[in-house]
Short mmCIF file of C-alpha atoms in Angstrom, two decimals:
data_model
loop_
_atom_site.label_atom_id
_atom_site.label_comp_id
_atom_site.label_asym_id
_atom_site.label_seq_id
_atom_site.Cartn_x
_atom_site.Cartn_y
_atom_site.Cartn_z
CA MET A 5 0.00 0.00 0.00
CA ARG A 6 1.44 3.35 -1.11
CA VAL A 7 0.07 6.38 0.70
CA LEU A 8 0.81 10.03 0.05
CA ILE A 9 -0.01 12.42 2.90
CA ALA A 10 -0.38 16.08 1.89
CA SER A 11 -1.93 17.96 4.79
CA ASP A 12 -1.98 21.60 5.78
CA LYS A 13 -1.43 22.57 9.41
CA PHE A 14 -4.02 22.11 12.15
CA LYS A 15 -3.69 25.64 13.48
CA GLY A 16 -2.87 25.71 17.17
CA SER A 17 -2.34 21.95 17.26
CA ALA A 18 0.15 20.63 14.72
CA THR A 19 2.12 21.61 11.65
CA GLY A 20 1.50 19.83 8.37
CA THR A 21 4.66 17.79 8.95
CA GLU A 22 3.50 16.78 12.43
CA VAL A 23 0.07 15.80 11.11
CA ALA A 24 1.65 13.58 8.47
CA ALA A 25 4.02 11.95 10.96
CA ALA A 26 1.19 11.06 13.35
CA LEU A 27 -1.02 9.68 10.58
CA GLY A 28 1.92 7.68 9.27
CA ASP A 29 2.50 6.14 12.70
CA GLY A 30 -1.14 5.13 12.84
CA ILE A 31 -1.08 3.58 9.38
CA ARG A 32 2.07 1.56 10.14
CA SER A 33 0.53 0.26 13.37
CA VAL A 34 -1.95 -1.62 11.16
CA THR A 35 0.04 -2.03 7.95
CA PRO A 36 3.74 -2.13 8.86
CA ASP A 37 4.93 -2.45 5.27
CA ALA A 38 2.97 0.57 4.00
CA GLU A 39 5.00 2.95 1.85
CA ILE A 40 4.28 6.46 3.07
CA GLU A 41 5.39 9.66 1.38
CA THR A 42 4.85 13.08 2.94
CA VAL A 43 4.32 16.28 0.97
CA PRO A 44 3.92 19.36 3.20
CA VAL A 45 1.40 21.72 1.61
CA ALA A 46 -0.25 25.04 2.42
CA ASP A 47 -2.55 27.59 0.83
CA GLY A 48 -0.01 30.41 0.60
CA GLY A 49 -0.33 31.45 4.25
CA GLU A 50 1.33 29.95 7.31
CA GLY A 51 3.18 26.76 6.44
CA THR A 52 4.17 27.83 2.92
CA VAL A 53 7.84 28.36 3.78
CA GLU A 54 7.88 25.03 5.65
CA ALA A 55 6.48 23.30 2.55
CA ALA A 56 9.12 24.94 0.37
CA ILE A 57 11.98 23.96 2.70
CA ALA A 58 10.73 20.37 2.82
CA SER A 59 10.86 20.41 -0.98
CA GLY A 60 14.50 21.41 -1.17
CA PHE A 61 14.57 25.17 -0.64
CA GLU A 62 17.17 26.68 1.66
CA ALA A 63 15.97 28.34 4.87
CA VAL A 64 17.22 31.90 5.38
CA SER A 65 16.72 33.84 8.62
CA VAL A 66 16.90 37.64 8.81
CA ARG A 67 16.11 40.32 11.37
CA VAL A 68 13.00 42.33 10.41
CA THR A 69 10.66 44.94 11.86
CA GLY A 70 7.79 43.10 13.52
CA PRO A 71 4.12 44.13 13.35
CA THR A 72 4.43 46.48 16.33
CA GLY A 73 7.88 47.79 15.42
CA ALA A 74 9.87 45.48 17.68
CA PRO A 75 12.60 43.54 15.84
CA LEU A 76 12.21 39.82 15.29
CA ASP A 77 13.85 37.02 13.32
CA ALA A 78 11.86 35.67 10.38
CA ARG A 79 12.56 32.93 7.86
CA PHE A 80 12.05 32.75 4.15
CA ALA A 81 13.08 30.09 1.62
CA VAL A 82 15.37 30.30 -1.39
CA ARG A 83 16.18 27.96 -4.27
CA GLY A 84 18.24 29.39 -7.10
CA ASP A 85 16.77 32.76 -8.01
CA GLU A 86 13.36 32.06 -6.44
CA ALA A 87 12.34 33.15 -2.93
CA ILE A 88 9.29 32.10 -0.96
CA ILE A 89 8.15 34.66 1.59
CA GLU A 90 5.50 33.99 4.20
CA MET A 91 4.06 37.28 5.37
CA ALA A 92 2.84 35.81 8.65
CA ALA A 93 6.45 35.20 9.71
CA ALA A 94 7.20 38.94 9.76
CA SER A 95 3.84 40.70 10.03
CA GLY A 96 1.47 38.09 11.38
CA LEU A 97 -0.89 37.73 14.30
CA ASP A 98 1.20 34.87 15.66
CA VAL A 99 4.30 37.09 16.07
CA LEU A 100 2.58 39.91 17.94
CA PRO A 101 4.35 40.53 21.26
CA ARG A 102 2.45 38.68 24.00
CA GLY A 103 -0.26 38.05 21.40
CA GLU A 104 -1.73 41.51 21.98
CA LYS A 105 -3.56 42.66 18.84
CA ALA A 106 -2.89 46.12 17.44
CA PRO A 107 -5.51 46.66 14.72
CA LEU A 108 -4.86 50.39 14.26
CA THR A 109 -1.07 50.45 14.47
CA ALA A 110 0.23 47.09 13.21
CA THR A 111 2.54 47.45 10.21
CA SER A 112 3.53 45.31 7.24
CA HIS A 113 7.07 46.76 7.26
CA GLY A 114 8.66 43.41 8.09
CA THR A 115 7.22 41.87 4.94
CA GLY A 116 9.04 44.54 2.95
CA ASP A 117 12.20 43.71 4.90
CA LEU A 118 11.90 40.10 3.73
CA ILE A 119 11.52 41.21 0.11
CA VAL A 120 14.63 43.36 0.44
CA ALA A 121 16.52 40.38 1.86
CA ALA A 122 15.41 38.22 -1.06
CA LEU A 123 16.56 40.87 -3.54
CA ASP A 124 19.89 41.09 -1.69
CA ARG A 125 20.36 37.37 -2.38
CA GLY A 126 19.82 37.94 -6.09
CA CYS A 127 16.31 36.51 -6.29
CA THR A 128 14.33 37.58 -9.34
CA THR A 129 11.16 35.58 -8.65
CA ILE A 130 9.53 36.27 -5.30
CA VAL A 131 6.44 34.41 -4.14
CA LEU A 132 4.62 36.42 -1.49
CA GLY A 133 2.40 34.13 0.55
CA VAL A 134 -0.13 36.19 2.46
CA GLY A 135 -2.44 35.17 5.28
CA GLY A 136 -2.56 35.50 9.04
CA SER A 137 -1.55 39.16 8.90
CA ALA A 138 -1.84 41.46 11.93
CA ASN A 139 -2.06 44.70 9.94
CA THR A 140 -4.62 46.65 7.96
CA ASP A 141 -2.23 49.22 6.51
CA GLY A 142 -2.75 48.62 2.79
CA GLY A 143 0.83 47.43 2.50
CA ALA A 144 2.07 50.92 3.39
CA GLY A 145 4.71 49.57 5.77
CA MET A 146 5.91 47.08 3.17
CA LEU A 147 6.28 49.86 0.60
CA GLN A 148 8.18 52.05 3.05
CA ALA A 149 10.69 49.22 3.57
CA LEU A 150 11.07 49.11 -0.22
CA GLY A 151 11.81 52.83 -0.53
CA VAL A 152 8.42 54.54 -0.93
CA SER A 153 8.11 57.78 1.06
CA LEU A 154 4.87 58.41 2.95
CA ARG A 155 4.62 61.72 4.77
CA ALA A 156 2.14 63.35 7.11
CA HIS A 157 2.84 67.09 7.00
CA ASP A 158 6.48 67.51 8.15
CA ARG A 159 7.25 63.91 9.18
CA PRO A 160 7.02 60.32 7.96
CA VAL A 161 3.58 58.85 8.54
CA ARG A 162 3.27 56.73 11.67
CA PRO A 163 2.96 52.93 11.34
CA GLY A 164 -0.42 51.28 10.91
CA GLY A 165 -3.62 51.76 8.99
CA ALA A 166 -5.18 54.43 11.20
CA ALA A 167 -2.36 56.93 10.56
CA LEU A 168 -2.87 56.74 6.80
CA ALA A 169 -5.71 59.26 7.18
CA GLU A 170 -2.98 61.83 7.95
CA LEU A 171 -1.16 61.29 4.66
CA VAL A 172 -0.38 64.42 2.65
CA GLU A 173 2.38 63.16 0.36
CA VAL A 174 3.34 59.90 -1.33
CA ASP A 175 6.55 59.61 -3.34
CA ALA A 176 7.24 56.28 -5.06
CA SER A 177 10.32 57.47 -6.93
CA GLY A 178 12.61 55.81 -4.36
CA LEU A 179 11.16 52.34 -4.89
CA ASP A 180 13.94 49.75 -4.94
CA PRO A 181 14.99 49.64 -8.62
CA ARG A 182 15.71 45.91 -8.43
CA LEU A 183 11.96 45.28 -8.33
CA ALA A 184 11.72 46.34 -11.98
CA GLY A 185 13.56 43.15 -12.93
CA ALA A 186 11.71 40.88 -10.52
CA THR A 187 8.56 38.79 -10.91
CA ILE A 188 6.29 39.03 -7.88
CA VAL A 189 3.65 36.35 -7.33
CA LEU A 190 0.87 37.11 -4.85
CA ALA A 191 -0.11 33.71 -3.48
CA SER A 192 -3.63 34.26 -2.20
CA ASP A 193 -7.12 32.84 -2.55
CA VAL A 194 -8.73 36.04 -1.27
CA ASP A 195 -10.58 37.93 -4.02
CA ASN A 196 -11.77 40.89 -1.93
CA PRO A 197 -11.10 44.45 -3.09
CA LEU A 198 -9.29 46.98 -0.90
CA LEU A 199 -12.26 49.17 0.02
CA GLY A 200 -15.97 48.94 0.79
CA ASP A 201 -18.21 46.34 2.37
CA ARG A 202 -16.05 43.49 1.06
CA GLY A 203 -12.80 45.32 1.64
CA ALA A 204 -9.79 44.74 3.87
CA ALA A 205 -11.08 46.78 6.80
CA SER A 206 -14.73 45.72 6.77
CA VAL A 207 -14.17 41.99 6.33
CA PHE A 208 -10.83 41.18 7.89
CA ALA A 209 -9.93 43.90 10.42
CA PRO A 210 -12.40 42.59 13.06
CA GLN A 211 -10.44 39.30 13.05
CA LYS A 212 -7.39 41.39 14.00
CA GLY A 213 -9.07 43.03 16.97
CA ALA A 214 -10.76 46.02 15.30
CA SER A 215 -14.01 47.42 16.72
CA ALA A 216 -16.71 48.90 14.50
CA ASP A 217 -15.26 52.36 15.12
CA ASP A 218 -11.77 51.06 14.30
CA VAL A 219 -13.03 49.66 11.00
CA ALA A 220 -14.34 53.10 10.01
CA VAL A 221 -10.98 54.69 10.87
CA LEU A 222 -9.07 52.06 8.89
CA GLU A 223 -11.38 52.41 5.88
CA THR A 224 -10.74 56.17 5.85
CA GLY A 225 -6.99 55.61 5.98
CA LEU A 226 -6.97 53.01 3.22
CA ARG A 227 -9.05 55.26 0.97
CA ARG A 228 -6.70 58.20 1.51
CA PHE A 229 -3.67 56.00 0.90
CA SER A 230 -4.98 54.57 -2.37
CA GLU A 231 -6.04 57.98 -3.67
CA LEU A 232 -2.57 59.47 -3.17
CA LEU A 233 -0.62 56.37 -4.18
CA GLU A 234 -2.43 56.01 -7.49
CA GLN A 235 -1.38 59.52 -8.47
CA GLN A 236 2.22 58.29 -8.68
CA PRO A 237 3.76 57.45 -12.07
CA GLY A 238 3.83 53.74 -12.77
CA VAL A 239 1.32 52.82 -10.07
CA ARG A 240 -1.61 50.74 -11.28
CA PRO A 241 -5.16 51.59 -10.18
CA ALA A 242 -5.81 48.41 -8.22
CA ALA A 243 -8.06 49.28 -5.27
CA GLY A 244 -10.96 47.45 -6.89
CA ALA A 245 -8.91 44.51 -8.10
CA ALA A 246 -9.60 40.97 -6.89
CA GLY A 247 -7.12 40.21 -4.13
CA ALA A 248 -6.38 43.83 -3.24
CA GLY A 249 -7.97 43.30 0.17
CA ALA A 250 -5.74 40.33 1.02
CA ALA A 251 -3.57 40.56 4.13
CA GLY A 252 -4.85 43.91 5.32
CA GLY A 253 -4.34 45.44 1.89
CA VAL A 254 -0.83 44.12 1.27
CA GLY A 255 -2.40 42.53 -1.79
CA TYR A 256 -3.24 46.02 -3.00
CA ALA A 257 0.32 47.31 -2.63
CA ALA A 258 1.69 44.23 -4.37
CA LEU A 259 -0.70 44.56 -7.31
CA ALA A 260 -0.54 48.35 -7.64
CA VAL A 261 3.14 49.04 -7.05
CA LEU A 262 5.07 45.77 -7.38
CA GLY A 263 3.22 44.61 -10.49
CA ALA A 264 2.36 41.29 -8.87
CA ARG A 265 0.23 38.64 -10.46
CA ARG A 266 -2.18 36.76 -8.22
CA GLU A 267 -2.24 32.97 -8.14
CA PRO A 268 -4.18 30.62 -5.84
CA GLY A 269 -1.91 29.72 -2.96
CA ILE A 270 -2.48 25.98 -3.27
CA ASP A 271 -1.52 26.10 -6.97
CA VAL A 272 1.74 27.82 -6.08
CA VAL A 273 2.55 25.28 -3.36
CA GLN A 274 1.68 22.34 -5.61
CA ARG A 275 4.13 23.69 -8.18
CA LEU A 276 6.85 24.10 -5.56
CA THR A 277 6.39 20.59 -4.19
CA GLY A 278 5.80 18.82 -7.51
CA LEU A 279 2.66 17.22 -6.08
CA ALA A 280 1.20 16.09 -9.43
CA ASP A 281 4.34 14.12 -10.34
CA ARG A 282 4.46 12.47 -6.94
CA LEU A 283 0.98 10.96 -7.31
CA ALA A 284 2.12 8.32 -9.81
CA GLY A 285 1.66 4.82 -8.39
CA VAL A 286 -0.02 6.02 -5.19
CA ASP A 287 -2.94 3.99 -3.82
CA LEU A 288 -4.40 6.59 -1.46
CA VAL A 289 -3.99 10.30 -0.75
CA ILE A 290 -4.69 11.79 2.68
CA THR A 291 -5.11 15.53 3.03
CA GLY A 292 -6.58 17.82 5.63
CA GLU A 293 -6.61 20.98 7.72
CA GLY A 294 -7.85 22.07 11.11
CA SER A 295 -11.38 23.00 10.05
CA LEU A 296 -13.08 21.61 6.97
CA ASP A 297 -15.98 23.95 6.19
CA ASP A 298 -17.62 26.14 3.57
CA GLN A 299 -14.51 28.31 3.42
CA SER A 300 -12.50 25.23 2.49
CA LEU A 301 -14.70 24.78 -0.58
CA GLY A 302 -13.46 28.13 -1.87
CA GLY A 303 -10.08 26.65 -2.75
CA LYS A 304 -8.26 25.85 0.47
CA THR A 305 -5.49 23.28 0.61
CA PRO A 306 -7.57 20.07 0.90
CA LEU A 307 -9.63 20.98 -2.17
CA GLY A 308 -6.52 21.61 -4.22
CA VAL A 309 -5.01 18.30 -3.18
CA ALA A 310 -8.29 16.51 -3.88
CA ALA A 311 -8.43 18.00 -7.38
CA ALA A 312 -4.87 16.86 -8.12
CA ALA A 313 -5.61 13.36 -6.80
CA ARG A 314 -8.82 13.15 -8.81
CA ALA A 315 -6.95 14.13 -11.97
CA ALA A 316 -4.48 11.32 -11.29
CA GLY A 317 -7.26 8.81 -10.58
CA VAL A 318 -6.21 8.31 -6.95
CA PRO A 319 -8.78 8.12 -4.13
CA VAL A 320 -8.47 10.82 -1.47
CA VAL A 321 -9.70 11.15 2.11
CA ALA A 322 -9.62 14.17 4.41
CA VAL A 323 -8.61 14.42 8.06
CA CYS A 324 -9.55 17.50 10.08
CA GLY A 325 -10.10 18.77 13.57
CA ARG A 326 -13.76 19.36 12.82
CA SER A 327 -15.99 19.35 9.74
CA THR A 328 -19.20 21.21 8.98
CA LEU A 329 -19.53 19.74 5.48
CA SER A 330 -22.46 17.53 4.63
CA GLU A 331 -21.83 14.13 3.09
CA GLY A 332 -22.91 15.56 -0.24
CA GLN A 333 -20.51 18.49 0.00
CA ALA A 334 -17.64 16.22 0.97
CA ALA A 335 -18.36 13.86 -1.90
CA GLY A 336 -18.73 16.76 -4.31
CA ALA A 337 -15.30 18.00 -3.26
CA GLY A 338 -13.87 14.60 -4.16
CA PHE A 339 -13.39 13.04 -0.71
CA ARG A 340 -14.13 9.34 -0.29
CA ARG A 341 -14.46 9.97 3.42
CA VAL A 342 -13.85 12.69 6.01
CA TYR A 343 -12.32 11.85 9.40
CA PRO A 344 -12.90 14.65 11.95
CA LEU A 345 -11.00 14.37 15.21
CA SER A 346 -14.17 15.69 16.87
CA GLU A 347 -15.74 12.26 16.33
CA LEU A 348 -13.14 10.86 18.72
CA GLU A 349 -12.96 13.84 21.08
CA PRO A 350 -15.90 16.31 20.98
CA ASP A 351 -14.28 18.86 23.29
CA ALA A 352 -12.32 21.24 21.05
CA ALA A 353 -9.70 22.21 23.63
CA THR A 354 -9.01 18.60 24.56
CA SER A 355 -8.88 17.60 20.91
CA MET A 356 -6.34 20.32 20.12
CA ALA A 357 -4.21 19.39 23.12
CA ASN A 358 -4.21 15.71 22.13
CA ALA A 359 -4.14 16.10 18.37
CA ARG A 360 -1.17 13.80 17.84
CA SER A 361 -2.64 10.78 19.64
CA LEU A 362 -5.98 11.32 17.92
CA LEU A 363 -4.28 11.54 14.52
CA VAL A 364 -2.46 8.28 15.21
CA GLU A 365 -5.83 6.66 15.93
CA VAL A 366 -7.31 8.10 12.74
CA GLY A 367 -4.32 6.81 10.73
CA ALA A 368 -5.00 3.33 12.05
CA ARG A 369 -8.67 3.60 11.09
CA ILE A 370 -7.75 4.69 7.58
CA ALA A 371 -5.34 1.79 7.16
CA THR A 372 -7.97 -0.66 8.37
CA GLU A 373 -10.58 0.65 5.93
CA PHE A 374 -8.41 1.19 2.84
CA ALA A 375 -5.58 -1.34 3.04
#
């Protein structure tokens, strides 16, 4: 029996690599001679750099400006002239000091620091995986790190989305000239625009700690920022573009100023890992993520893996912490069966704390039913 395990992380419980290891242990407890191959995957957000490193990229660590201005060490991945950057590593919710959210003042500056570091290493293709961001600054901090001047009267504008309402001058002439020869890929499944009811502030800022009043402040700042930025030569009008609202508006800055092209995160990761080629001769594919739900159906990691397996004629099952999909939805997505850990342990906190042992048990069940 040849099994390929390609799972995203179970956020707060286990990385994709840890999920695969536990499932593999469970499978071997029933079928000791099973051949198990692991392919770490992600949707462009957290876990993307890990997937790239597991596929042969070199890990590079640099000191960057964190989301609240405090320095931190963040990793990205390099292979040849291609760099994989995970925004969450430099500007994410998970790297906020003491986990304290800062919806009005969090900056994307560290993401720009990572891009600079990739350019310093001679990279000409940069994949920017966005997701899990702490900021709603429209990518202003990222652009400042790359040489764009943003001024509020007689001083540089303060960090964060709220301060963008004070902008009086934007000057993009200092943008790092190396970007002109670089290809930027925005790895994101988010199709929201920058502004409005479906925009970065309205939809995503509350997840980052913003109140209703904060959302209004952030919306005002983003609107002011885009109006001034798009007056600059060479800047594309992109506030209404699909994906502009990704990562607190970092998608907007990437599309408008860096000339990025947007690709679904799972497609990017599948290319990096060579998933399609690794399906040859496989008897079963196991994929998964922490929560399998309606949002997953919009193109999250398990759906991408299921599509690749289906194209190769290989059956696929999903493992998750919990699932809200009906049997019909699961079947329509291509899953032969879904194995939620909640069936074994209904209490979410206990399930998360004991994810590894539960995953081992699920691996054994899968081996029993599919061997």
